[in-house]
mmCIF file of C-alpha atoms in Angstrom:
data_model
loop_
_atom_site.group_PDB
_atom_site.id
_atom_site.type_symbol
_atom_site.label_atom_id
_atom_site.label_comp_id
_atom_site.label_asym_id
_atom_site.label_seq_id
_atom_site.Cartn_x
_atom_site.Cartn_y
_atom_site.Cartn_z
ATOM 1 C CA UNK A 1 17.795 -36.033 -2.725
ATOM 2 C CA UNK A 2 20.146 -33.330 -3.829
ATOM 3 C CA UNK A 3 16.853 -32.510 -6.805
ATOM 4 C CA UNK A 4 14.379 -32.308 -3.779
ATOM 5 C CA UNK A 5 16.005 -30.112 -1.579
ATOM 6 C CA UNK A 6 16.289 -27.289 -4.090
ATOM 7 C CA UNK A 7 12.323 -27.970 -5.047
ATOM 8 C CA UNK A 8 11.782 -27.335 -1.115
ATOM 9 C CA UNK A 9 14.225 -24.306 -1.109
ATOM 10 C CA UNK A 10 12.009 -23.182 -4.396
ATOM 11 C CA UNK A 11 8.846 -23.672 -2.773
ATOM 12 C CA UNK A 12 9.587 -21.801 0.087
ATOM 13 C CA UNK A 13 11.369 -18.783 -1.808
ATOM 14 C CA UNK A 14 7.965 -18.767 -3.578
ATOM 15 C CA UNK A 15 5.846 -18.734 -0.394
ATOM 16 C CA UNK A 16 8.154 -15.554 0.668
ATOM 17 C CA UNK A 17 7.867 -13.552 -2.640
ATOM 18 C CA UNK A 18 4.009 -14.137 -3.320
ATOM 19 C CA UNK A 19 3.711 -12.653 0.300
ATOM 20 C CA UNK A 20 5.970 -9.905 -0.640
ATOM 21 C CA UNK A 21 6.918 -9.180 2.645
ATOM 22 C CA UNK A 22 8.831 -5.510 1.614
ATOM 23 C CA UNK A 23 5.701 -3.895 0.278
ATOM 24 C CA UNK A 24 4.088 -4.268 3.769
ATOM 25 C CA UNK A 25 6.277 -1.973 5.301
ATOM 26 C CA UNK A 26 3.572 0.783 3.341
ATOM 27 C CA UNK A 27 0.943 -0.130 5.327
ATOM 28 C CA UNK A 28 2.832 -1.217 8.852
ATOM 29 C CA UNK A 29 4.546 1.932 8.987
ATOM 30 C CA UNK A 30 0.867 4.502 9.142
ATOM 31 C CA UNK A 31 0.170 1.822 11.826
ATOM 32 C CA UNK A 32 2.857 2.060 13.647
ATOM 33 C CA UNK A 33 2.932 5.850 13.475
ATOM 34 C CA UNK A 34 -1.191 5.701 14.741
ATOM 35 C CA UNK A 35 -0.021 3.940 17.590
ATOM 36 C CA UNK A 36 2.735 5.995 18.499
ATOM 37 C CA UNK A 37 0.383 8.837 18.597
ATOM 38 C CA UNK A 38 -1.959 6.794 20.987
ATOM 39 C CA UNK A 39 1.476 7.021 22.924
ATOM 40 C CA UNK A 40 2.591 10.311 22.779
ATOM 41 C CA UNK A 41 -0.462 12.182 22.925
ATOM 42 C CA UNK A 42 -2.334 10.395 25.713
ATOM 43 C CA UNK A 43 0.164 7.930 26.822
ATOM 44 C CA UNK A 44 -1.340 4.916 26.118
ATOM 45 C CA UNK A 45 -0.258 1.681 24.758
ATOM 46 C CA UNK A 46 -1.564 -2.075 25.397
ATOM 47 C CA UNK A 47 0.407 -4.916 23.662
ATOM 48 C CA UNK A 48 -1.588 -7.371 23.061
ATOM 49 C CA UNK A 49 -4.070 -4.981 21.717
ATOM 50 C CA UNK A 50 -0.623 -3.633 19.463
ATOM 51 C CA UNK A 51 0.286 -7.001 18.427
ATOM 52 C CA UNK A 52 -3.346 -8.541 17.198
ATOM 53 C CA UNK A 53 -3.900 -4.834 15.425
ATOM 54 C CA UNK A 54 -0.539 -5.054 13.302
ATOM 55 C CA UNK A 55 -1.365 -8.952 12.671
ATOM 56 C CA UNK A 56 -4.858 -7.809 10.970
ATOM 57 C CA UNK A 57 -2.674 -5.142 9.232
ATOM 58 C CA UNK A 58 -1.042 -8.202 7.644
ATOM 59 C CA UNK A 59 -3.519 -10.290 7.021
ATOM 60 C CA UNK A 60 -5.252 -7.490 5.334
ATOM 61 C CA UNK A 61 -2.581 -6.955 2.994
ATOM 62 C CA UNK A 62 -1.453 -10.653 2.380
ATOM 63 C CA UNK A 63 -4.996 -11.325 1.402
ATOM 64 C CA UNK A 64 -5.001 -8.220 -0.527
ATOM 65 C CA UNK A 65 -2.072 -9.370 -2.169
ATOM 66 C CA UNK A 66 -2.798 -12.728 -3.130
ATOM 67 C CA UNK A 67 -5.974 -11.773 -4.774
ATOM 68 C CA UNK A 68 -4.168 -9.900 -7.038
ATOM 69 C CA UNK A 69 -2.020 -12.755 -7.701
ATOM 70 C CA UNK A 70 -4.763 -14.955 -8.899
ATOM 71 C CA UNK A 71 -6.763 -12.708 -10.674
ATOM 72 C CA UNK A 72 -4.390 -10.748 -12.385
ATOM 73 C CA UNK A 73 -2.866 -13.945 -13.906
ATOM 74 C CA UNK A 74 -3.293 -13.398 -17.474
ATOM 75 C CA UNK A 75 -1.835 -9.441 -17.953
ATOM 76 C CA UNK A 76 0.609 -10.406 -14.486
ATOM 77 C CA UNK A 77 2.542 -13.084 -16.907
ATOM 78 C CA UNK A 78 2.510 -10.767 -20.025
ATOM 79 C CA UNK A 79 3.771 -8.246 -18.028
ATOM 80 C CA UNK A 80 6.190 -10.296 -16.721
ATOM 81 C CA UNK A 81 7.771 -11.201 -20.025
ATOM 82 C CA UNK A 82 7.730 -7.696 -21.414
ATOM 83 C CA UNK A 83 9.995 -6.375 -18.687
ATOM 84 C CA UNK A 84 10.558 -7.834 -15.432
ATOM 85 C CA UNK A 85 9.843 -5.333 -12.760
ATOM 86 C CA UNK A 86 10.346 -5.775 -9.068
ATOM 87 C CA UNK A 87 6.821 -3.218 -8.465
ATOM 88 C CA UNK A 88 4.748 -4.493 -11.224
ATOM 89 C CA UNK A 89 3.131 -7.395 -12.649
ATOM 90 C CA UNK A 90 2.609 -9.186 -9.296
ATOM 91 C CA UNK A 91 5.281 -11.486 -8.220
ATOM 92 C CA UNK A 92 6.271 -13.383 -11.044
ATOM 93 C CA UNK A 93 5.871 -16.775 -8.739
ATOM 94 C CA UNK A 94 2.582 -18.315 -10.397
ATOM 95 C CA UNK A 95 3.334 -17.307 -13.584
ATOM 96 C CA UNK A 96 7.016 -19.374 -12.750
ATOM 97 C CA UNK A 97 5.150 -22.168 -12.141
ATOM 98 C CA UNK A 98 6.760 -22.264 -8.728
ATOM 99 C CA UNK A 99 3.419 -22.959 -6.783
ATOM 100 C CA UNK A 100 -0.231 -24.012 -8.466
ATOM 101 C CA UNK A 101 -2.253 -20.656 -9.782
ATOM 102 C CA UNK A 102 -5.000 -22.355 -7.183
ATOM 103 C CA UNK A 103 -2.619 -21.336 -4.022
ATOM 104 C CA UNK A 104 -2.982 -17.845 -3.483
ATOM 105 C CA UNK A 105 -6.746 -17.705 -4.068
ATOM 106 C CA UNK A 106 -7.163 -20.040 -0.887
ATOM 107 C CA UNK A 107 -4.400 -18.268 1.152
ATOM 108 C CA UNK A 108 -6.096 -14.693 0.167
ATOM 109 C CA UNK A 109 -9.414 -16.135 1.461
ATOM 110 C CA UNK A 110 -7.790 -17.649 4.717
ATOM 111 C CA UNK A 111 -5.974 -14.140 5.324
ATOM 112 C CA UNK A 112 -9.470 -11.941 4.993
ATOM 113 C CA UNK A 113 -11.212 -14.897 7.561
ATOM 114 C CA UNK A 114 -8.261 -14.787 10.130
ATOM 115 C CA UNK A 115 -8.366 -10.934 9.712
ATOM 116 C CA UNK A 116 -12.050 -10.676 10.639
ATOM 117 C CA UNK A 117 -11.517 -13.100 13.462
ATOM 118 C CA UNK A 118 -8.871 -10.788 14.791
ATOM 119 C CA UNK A 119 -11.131 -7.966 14.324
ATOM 120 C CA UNK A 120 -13.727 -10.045 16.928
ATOM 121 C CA UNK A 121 -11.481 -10.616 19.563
ATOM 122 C CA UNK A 122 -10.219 -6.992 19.591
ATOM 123 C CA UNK A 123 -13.729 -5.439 19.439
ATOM 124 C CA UNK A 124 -15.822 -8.051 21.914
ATOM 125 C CA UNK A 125 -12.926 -9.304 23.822
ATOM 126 C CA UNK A 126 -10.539 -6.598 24.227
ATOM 127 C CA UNK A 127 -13.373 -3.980 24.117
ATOM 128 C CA UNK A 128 -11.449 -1.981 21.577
ATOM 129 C CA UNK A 129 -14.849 0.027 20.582
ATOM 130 C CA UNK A 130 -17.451 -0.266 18.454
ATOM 131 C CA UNK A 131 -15.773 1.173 15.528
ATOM 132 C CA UNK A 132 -13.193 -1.349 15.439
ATOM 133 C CA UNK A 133 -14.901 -4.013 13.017
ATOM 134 C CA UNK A 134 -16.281 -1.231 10.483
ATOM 135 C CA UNK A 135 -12.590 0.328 10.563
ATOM 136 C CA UNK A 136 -11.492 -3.415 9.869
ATOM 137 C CA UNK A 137 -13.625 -3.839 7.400
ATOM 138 C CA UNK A 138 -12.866 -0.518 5.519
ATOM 139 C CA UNK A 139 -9.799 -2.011 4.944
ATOM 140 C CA UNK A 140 -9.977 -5.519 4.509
ATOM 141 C CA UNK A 141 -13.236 -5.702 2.066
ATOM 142 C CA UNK A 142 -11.683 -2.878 -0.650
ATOM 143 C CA UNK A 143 -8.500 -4.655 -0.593
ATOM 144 C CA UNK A 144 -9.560 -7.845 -1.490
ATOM 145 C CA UNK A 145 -12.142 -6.942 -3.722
ATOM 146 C CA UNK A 146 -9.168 -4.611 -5.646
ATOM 147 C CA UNK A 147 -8.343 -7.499 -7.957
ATOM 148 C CA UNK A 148 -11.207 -10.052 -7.059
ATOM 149 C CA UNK A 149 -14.492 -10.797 -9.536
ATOM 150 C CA UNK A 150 -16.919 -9.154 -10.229
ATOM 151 C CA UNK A 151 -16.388 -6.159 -8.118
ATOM 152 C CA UNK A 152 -12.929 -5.468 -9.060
ATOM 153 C CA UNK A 153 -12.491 -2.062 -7.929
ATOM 154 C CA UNK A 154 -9.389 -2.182 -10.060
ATOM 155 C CA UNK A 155 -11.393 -1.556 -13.449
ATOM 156 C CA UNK A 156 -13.671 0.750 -12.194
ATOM 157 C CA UNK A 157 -11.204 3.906 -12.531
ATOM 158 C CA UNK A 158 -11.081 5.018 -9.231
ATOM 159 C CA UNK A 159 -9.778 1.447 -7.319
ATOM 160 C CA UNK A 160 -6.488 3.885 -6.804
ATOM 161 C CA UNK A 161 -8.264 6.196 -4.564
ATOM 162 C CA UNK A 162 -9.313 3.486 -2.384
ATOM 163 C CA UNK A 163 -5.838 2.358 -1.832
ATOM 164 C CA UNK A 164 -4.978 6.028 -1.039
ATOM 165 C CA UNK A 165 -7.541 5.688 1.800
ATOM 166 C CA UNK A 166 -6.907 2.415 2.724
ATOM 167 C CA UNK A 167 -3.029 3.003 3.005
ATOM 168 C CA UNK A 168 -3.016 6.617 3.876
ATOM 169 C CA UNK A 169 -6.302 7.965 6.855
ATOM 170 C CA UNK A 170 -7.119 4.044 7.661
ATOM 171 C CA UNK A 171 -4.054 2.634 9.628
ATOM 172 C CA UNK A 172 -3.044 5.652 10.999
ATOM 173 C CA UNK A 173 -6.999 6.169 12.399
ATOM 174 C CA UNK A 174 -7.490 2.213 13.436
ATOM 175 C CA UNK A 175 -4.435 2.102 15.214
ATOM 176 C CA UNK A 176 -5.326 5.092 17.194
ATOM 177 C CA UNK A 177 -8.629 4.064 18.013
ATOM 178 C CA UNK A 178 -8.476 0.711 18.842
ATOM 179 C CA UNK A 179 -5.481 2.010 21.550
ATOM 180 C CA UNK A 180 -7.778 5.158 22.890
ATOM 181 C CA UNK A 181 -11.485 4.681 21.621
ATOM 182 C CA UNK A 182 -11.623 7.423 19.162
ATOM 183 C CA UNK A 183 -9.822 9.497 16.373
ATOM 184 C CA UNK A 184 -7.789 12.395 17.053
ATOM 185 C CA UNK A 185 -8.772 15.436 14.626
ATOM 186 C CA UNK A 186 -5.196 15.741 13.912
ATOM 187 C CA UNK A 187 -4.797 12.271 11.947
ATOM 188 C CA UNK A 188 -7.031 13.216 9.440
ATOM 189 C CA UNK A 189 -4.565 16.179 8.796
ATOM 190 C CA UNK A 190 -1.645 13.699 8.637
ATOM 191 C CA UNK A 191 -3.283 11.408 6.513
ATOM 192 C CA UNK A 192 -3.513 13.362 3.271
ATOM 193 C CA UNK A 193 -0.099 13.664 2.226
ATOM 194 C CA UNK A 194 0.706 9.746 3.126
ATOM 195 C CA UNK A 195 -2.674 8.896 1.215
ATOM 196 C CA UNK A 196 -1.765 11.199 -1.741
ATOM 197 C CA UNK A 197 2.026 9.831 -1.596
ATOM 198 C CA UNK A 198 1.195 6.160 -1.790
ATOM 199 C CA UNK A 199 -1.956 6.727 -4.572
ATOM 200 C CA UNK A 200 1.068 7.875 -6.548
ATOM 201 C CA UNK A 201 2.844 4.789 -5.859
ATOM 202 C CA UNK A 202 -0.083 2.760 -7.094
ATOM 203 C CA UNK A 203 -0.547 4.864 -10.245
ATOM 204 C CA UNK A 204 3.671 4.670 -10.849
ATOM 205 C CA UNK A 205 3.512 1.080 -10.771
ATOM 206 C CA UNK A 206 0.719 0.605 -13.483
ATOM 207 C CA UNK A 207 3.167 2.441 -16.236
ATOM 208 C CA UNK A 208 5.313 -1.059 -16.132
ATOM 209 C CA UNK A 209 1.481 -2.837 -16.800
ATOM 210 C CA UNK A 210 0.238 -0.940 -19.268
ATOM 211 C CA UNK A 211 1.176 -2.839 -22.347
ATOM 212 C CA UNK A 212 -0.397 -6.034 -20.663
ATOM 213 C CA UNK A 213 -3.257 -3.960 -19.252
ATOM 214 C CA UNK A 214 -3.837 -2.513 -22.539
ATOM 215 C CA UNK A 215 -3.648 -6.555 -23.935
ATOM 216 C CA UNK A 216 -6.731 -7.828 -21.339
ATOM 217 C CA UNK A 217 -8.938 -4.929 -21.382
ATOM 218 C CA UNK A 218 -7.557 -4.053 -17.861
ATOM 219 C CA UNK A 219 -9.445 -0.392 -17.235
ATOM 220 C CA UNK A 220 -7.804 0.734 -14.444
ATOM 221 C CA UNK A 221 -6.852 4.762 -13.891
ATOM 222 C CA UNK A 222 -3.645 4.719 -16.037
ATOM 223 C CA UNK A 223 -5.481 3.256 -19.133
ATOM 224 C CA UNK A 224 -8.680 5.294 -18.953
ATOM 225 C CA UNK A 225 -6.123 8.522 -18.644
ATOM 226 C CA UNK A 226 -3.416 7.339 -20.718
ATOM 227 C CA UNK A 227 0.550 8.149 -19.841
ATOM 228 C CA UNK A 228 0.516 11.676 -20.710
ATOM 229 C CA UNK A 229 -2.392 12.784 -18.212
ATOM 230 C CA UNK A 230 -1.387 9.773 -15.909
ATOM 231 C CA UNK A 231 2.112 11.900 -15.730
ATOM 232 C CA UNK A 232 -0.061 15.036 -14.952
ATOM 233 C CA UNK A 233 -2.023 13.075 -11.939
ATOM 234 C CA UNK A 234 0.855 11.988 -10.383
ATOM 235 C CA UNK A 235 2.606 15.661 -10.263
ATOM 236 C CA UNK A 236 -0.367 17.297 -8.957
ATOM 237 C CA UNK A 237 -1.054 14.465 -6.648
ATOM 238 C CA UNK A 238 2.396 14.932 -5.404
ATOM 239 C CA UNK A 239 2.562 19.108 -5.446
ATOM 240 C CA UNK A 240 -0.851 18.639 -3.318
ATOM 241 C CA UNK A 241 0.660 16.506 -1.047
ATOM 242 C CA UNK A 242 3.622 18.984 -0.547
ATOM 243 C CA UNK A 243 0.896 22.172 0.490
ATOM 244 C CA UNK A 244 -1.096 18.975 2.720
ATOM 245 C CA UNK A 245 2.033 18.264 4.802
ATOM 246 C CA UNK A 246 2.841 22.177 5.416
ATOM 247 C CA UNK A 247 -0.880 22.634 5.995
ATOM 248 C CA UNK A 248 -0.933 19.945 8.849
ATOM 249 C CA UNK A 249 1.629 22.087 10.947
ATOM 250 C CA UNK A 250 -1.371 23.874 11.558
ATOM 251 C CA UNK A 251 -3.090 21.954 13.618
ATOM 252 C CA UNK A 252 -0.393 21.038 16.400
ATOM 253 C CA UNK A 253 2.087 19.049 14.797
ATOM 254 C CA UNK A 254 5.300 19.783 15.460
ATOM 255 C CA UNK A 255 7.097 22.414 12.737
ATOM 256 C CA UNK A 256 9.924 20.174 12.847
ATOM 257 C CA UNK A 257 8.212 18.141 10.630
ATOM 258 C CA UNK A 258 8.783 20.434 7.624
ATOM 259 C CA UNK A 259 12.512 20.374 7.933
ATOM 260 C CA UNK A 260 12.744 16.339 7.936
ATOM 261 C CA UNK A 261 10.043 16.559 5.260
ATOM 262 C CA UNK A 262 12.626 18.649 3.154
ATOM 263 C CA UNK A 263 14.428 16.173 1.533
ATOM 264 C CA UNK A 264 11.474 13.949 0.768
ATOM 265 C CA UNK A 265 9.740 16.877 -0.711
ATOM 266 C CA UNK A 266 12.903 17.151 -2.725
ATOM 267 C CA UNK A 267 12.758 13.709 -3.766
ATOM 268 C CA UNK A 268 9.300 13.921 -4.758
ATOM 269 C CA UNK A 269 10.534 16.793 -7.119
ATOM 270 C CA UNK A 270 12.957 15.323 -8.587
ATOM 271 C CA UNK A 271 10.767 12.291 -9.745
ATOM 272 C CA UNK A 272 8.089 14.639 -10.932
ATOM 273 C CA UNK A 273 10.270 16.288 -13.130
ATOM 274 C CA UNK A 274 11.747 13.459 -14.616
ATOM 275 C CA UNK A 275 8.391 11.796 -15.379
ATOM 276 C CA UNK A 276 7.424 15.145 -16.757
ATOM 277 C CA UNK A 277 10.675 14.594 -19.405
ATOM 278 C CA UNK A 278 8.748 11.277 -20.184
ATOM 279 C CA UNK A 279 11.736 8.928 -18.199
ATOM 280 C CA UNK A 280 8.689 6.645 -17.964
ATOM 281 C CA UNK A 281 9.343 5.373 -21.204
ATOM 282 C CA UNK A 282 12.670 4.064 -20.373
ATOM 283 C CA UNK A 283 11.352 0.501 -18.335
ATOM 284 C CA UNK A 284 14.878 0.800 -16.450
ATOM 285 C CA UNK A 285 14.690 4.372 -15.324
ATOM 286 C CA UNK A 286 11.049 3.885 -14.481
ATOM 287 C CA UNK A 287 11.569 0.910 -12.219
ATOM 288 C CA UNK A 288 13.727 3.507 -10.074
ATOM 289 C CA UNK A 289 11.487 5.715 -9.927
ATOM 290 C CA UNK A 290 9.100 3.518 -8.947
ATOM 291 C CA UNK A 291 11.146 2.576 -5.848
ATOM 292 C CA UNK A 292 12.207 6.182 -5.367
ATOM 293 C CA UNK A 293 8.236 6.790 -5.026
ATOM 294 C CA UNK A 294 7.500 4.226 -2.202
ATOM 295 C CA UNK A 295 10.584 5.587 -0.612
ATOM 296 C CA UNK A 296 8.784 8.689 -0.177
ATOM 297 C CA UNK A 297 5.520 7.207 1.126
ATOM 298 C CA UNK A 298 7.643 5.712 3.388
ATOM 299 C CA UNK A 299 9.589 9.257 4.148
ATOM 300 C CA UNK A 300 6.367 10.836 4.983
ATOM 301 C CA UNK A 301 4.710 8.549 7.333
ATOM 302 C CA UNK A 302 8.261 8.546 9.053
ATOM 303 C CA UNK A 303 8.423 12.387 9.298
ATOM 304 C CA UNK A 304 5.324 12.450 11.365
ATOM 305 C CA UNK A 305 6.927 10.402 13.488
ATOM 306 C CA UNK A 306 10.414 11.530 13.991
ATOM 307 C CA UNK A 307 8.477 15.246 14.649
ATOM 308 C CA UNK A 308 6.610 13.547 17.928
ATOM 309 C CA UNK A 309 9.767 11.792 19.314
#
């Protein structure tokens, strides 16, 4: 009794980390901050409308997700056993053994269905617009087609810019629009530095992969470029994203933005010129940085926000 218990607390541990329920917060948050905006600019905001939008957001991202589980088995468990990293090399559950390889293939599919379901109801039943399925589906079909065969947008080289898009102008636009009917010109402002902020995140986590990438033939951005020039993409994605954010005070955001900005800008310094001194080599010192560079996705998106309180 005592043996099965544990196997049920196991199981359900497992069904919380494949979802990885703390690496949604990078694509709830540009929601959220879209539908603040809806708010604060023209003062609207319908719940159910709020609540069925984030829910897709989720979906989107647990099928997303689970797709990579499945079909980055082989360099995920490699990975895995070269250094155990808490943002690479998926989430260590299937190659445990905790739940069958099988699982998150089916649960990826189900998410992607009940997303485009959700999508439906919002566009024919709460007459969110006519953009709302395409904006939907600008999300939902790169995402699970990142990992998934034979598209894979993950070996084509440029599967990282999609996520930039997809993470960065995408939630903050749909969550607008599906509140107020159409995009305001100053999201598309806003969007650049999150976008550029979490492509870096993306390209960070791939250092921990690249022995295992390297192993399968993976050819994602960091393996075309190699470490050296991967290091140079993420410091000019992140200087470009430092000129994007003071750039978007030009268009009506508040200037207090800058000033909470600061000390993410500083942070995003900081881990620039440490992966410039090669720190990437050290596995322990890059897992920091790694969460260091989600923490300033996450800064971003939340300075936008603070500045329209």
């Amino acid at each position: 009794m005592v043996e099965k218990g544990k196997d049920i607390r196991a199981k359900i541990a497992g069904w919380f980390g494949l979802s990885r329920p703390p690496f949604h917060t990078v694509g709830i948050l540009p929601f959220l901050l879209g539908t603040f905006l809806a708010w604060r600019l023209d003062h609207a905001f319908n719940i159910p409308i709020f609540v069925l939008g984030v829910s897709g957001v989720v979906l989107v991202m647990l099928s997303t997700y689970h797709a990579g589980e499945y079909f980055d088995y082989e360099e995920d468990e490699l990975s895995k056993r070269l250094f155990r990293s808490r943002f690479a090399g998926g989430s260590g559950v299937i190659p445990d053994r905790i739940l069958p390889r099988s699982v998150p293939l089916w649960t990826s599919i189900i998410a992607i269905a009940l997303a485009g379901i959700i999508g439906l109801i919002l566009q024919f039943g709460l007459k969110t617009g006519p953009l709302t399925l395409l904006l939907g589906c600008l999300g939902a079909l790169p995402g699970f087609f990142y990992s998934t065969r034979p598209i894979r947008l993950v070996d084509k080289g440029f599967g990282e810019f999609f996520i930039g898009f997809c993470y960065g102008w995408l939630p903050v636009a749909s969550a607008f629009y599906i509140q107020r009917g159409y995009i305001a010109p100053v999201i598309h402002w806003m969007a650049l530095p999150i976008g550029l902020s979490i492509f870096n995140v993306i390209l960070l986590n791939e250092f921990h992969d690249h022995p295992a990438d390297l192993a399968f033939g993976k050819t994602n951005m960091l393996v075309r470029l190699g470490k050296a020039k991967g290091m140079a993409t993420y410091v000019v994605a992140a200087i470009l994203s430092w000129f994007c954010m003071y750039s978007s005070l030009s268009v009506g955001i508040p200037r207090k933005a800058l000033y909470i900005y600061l000390p993410v800008m500083f942070l995003s310094a900081g881990i620039s010129l440490m992966l410039a001194r090669k720190e990437y080599e050290n596995p322990l010192v890059l897992e920091i940085l790694c969460g260091l560079t989600i923490a300033v996705n996450l800064g971003t998106t939340t300075s936008y926000i603070l500045a329209f309180l």
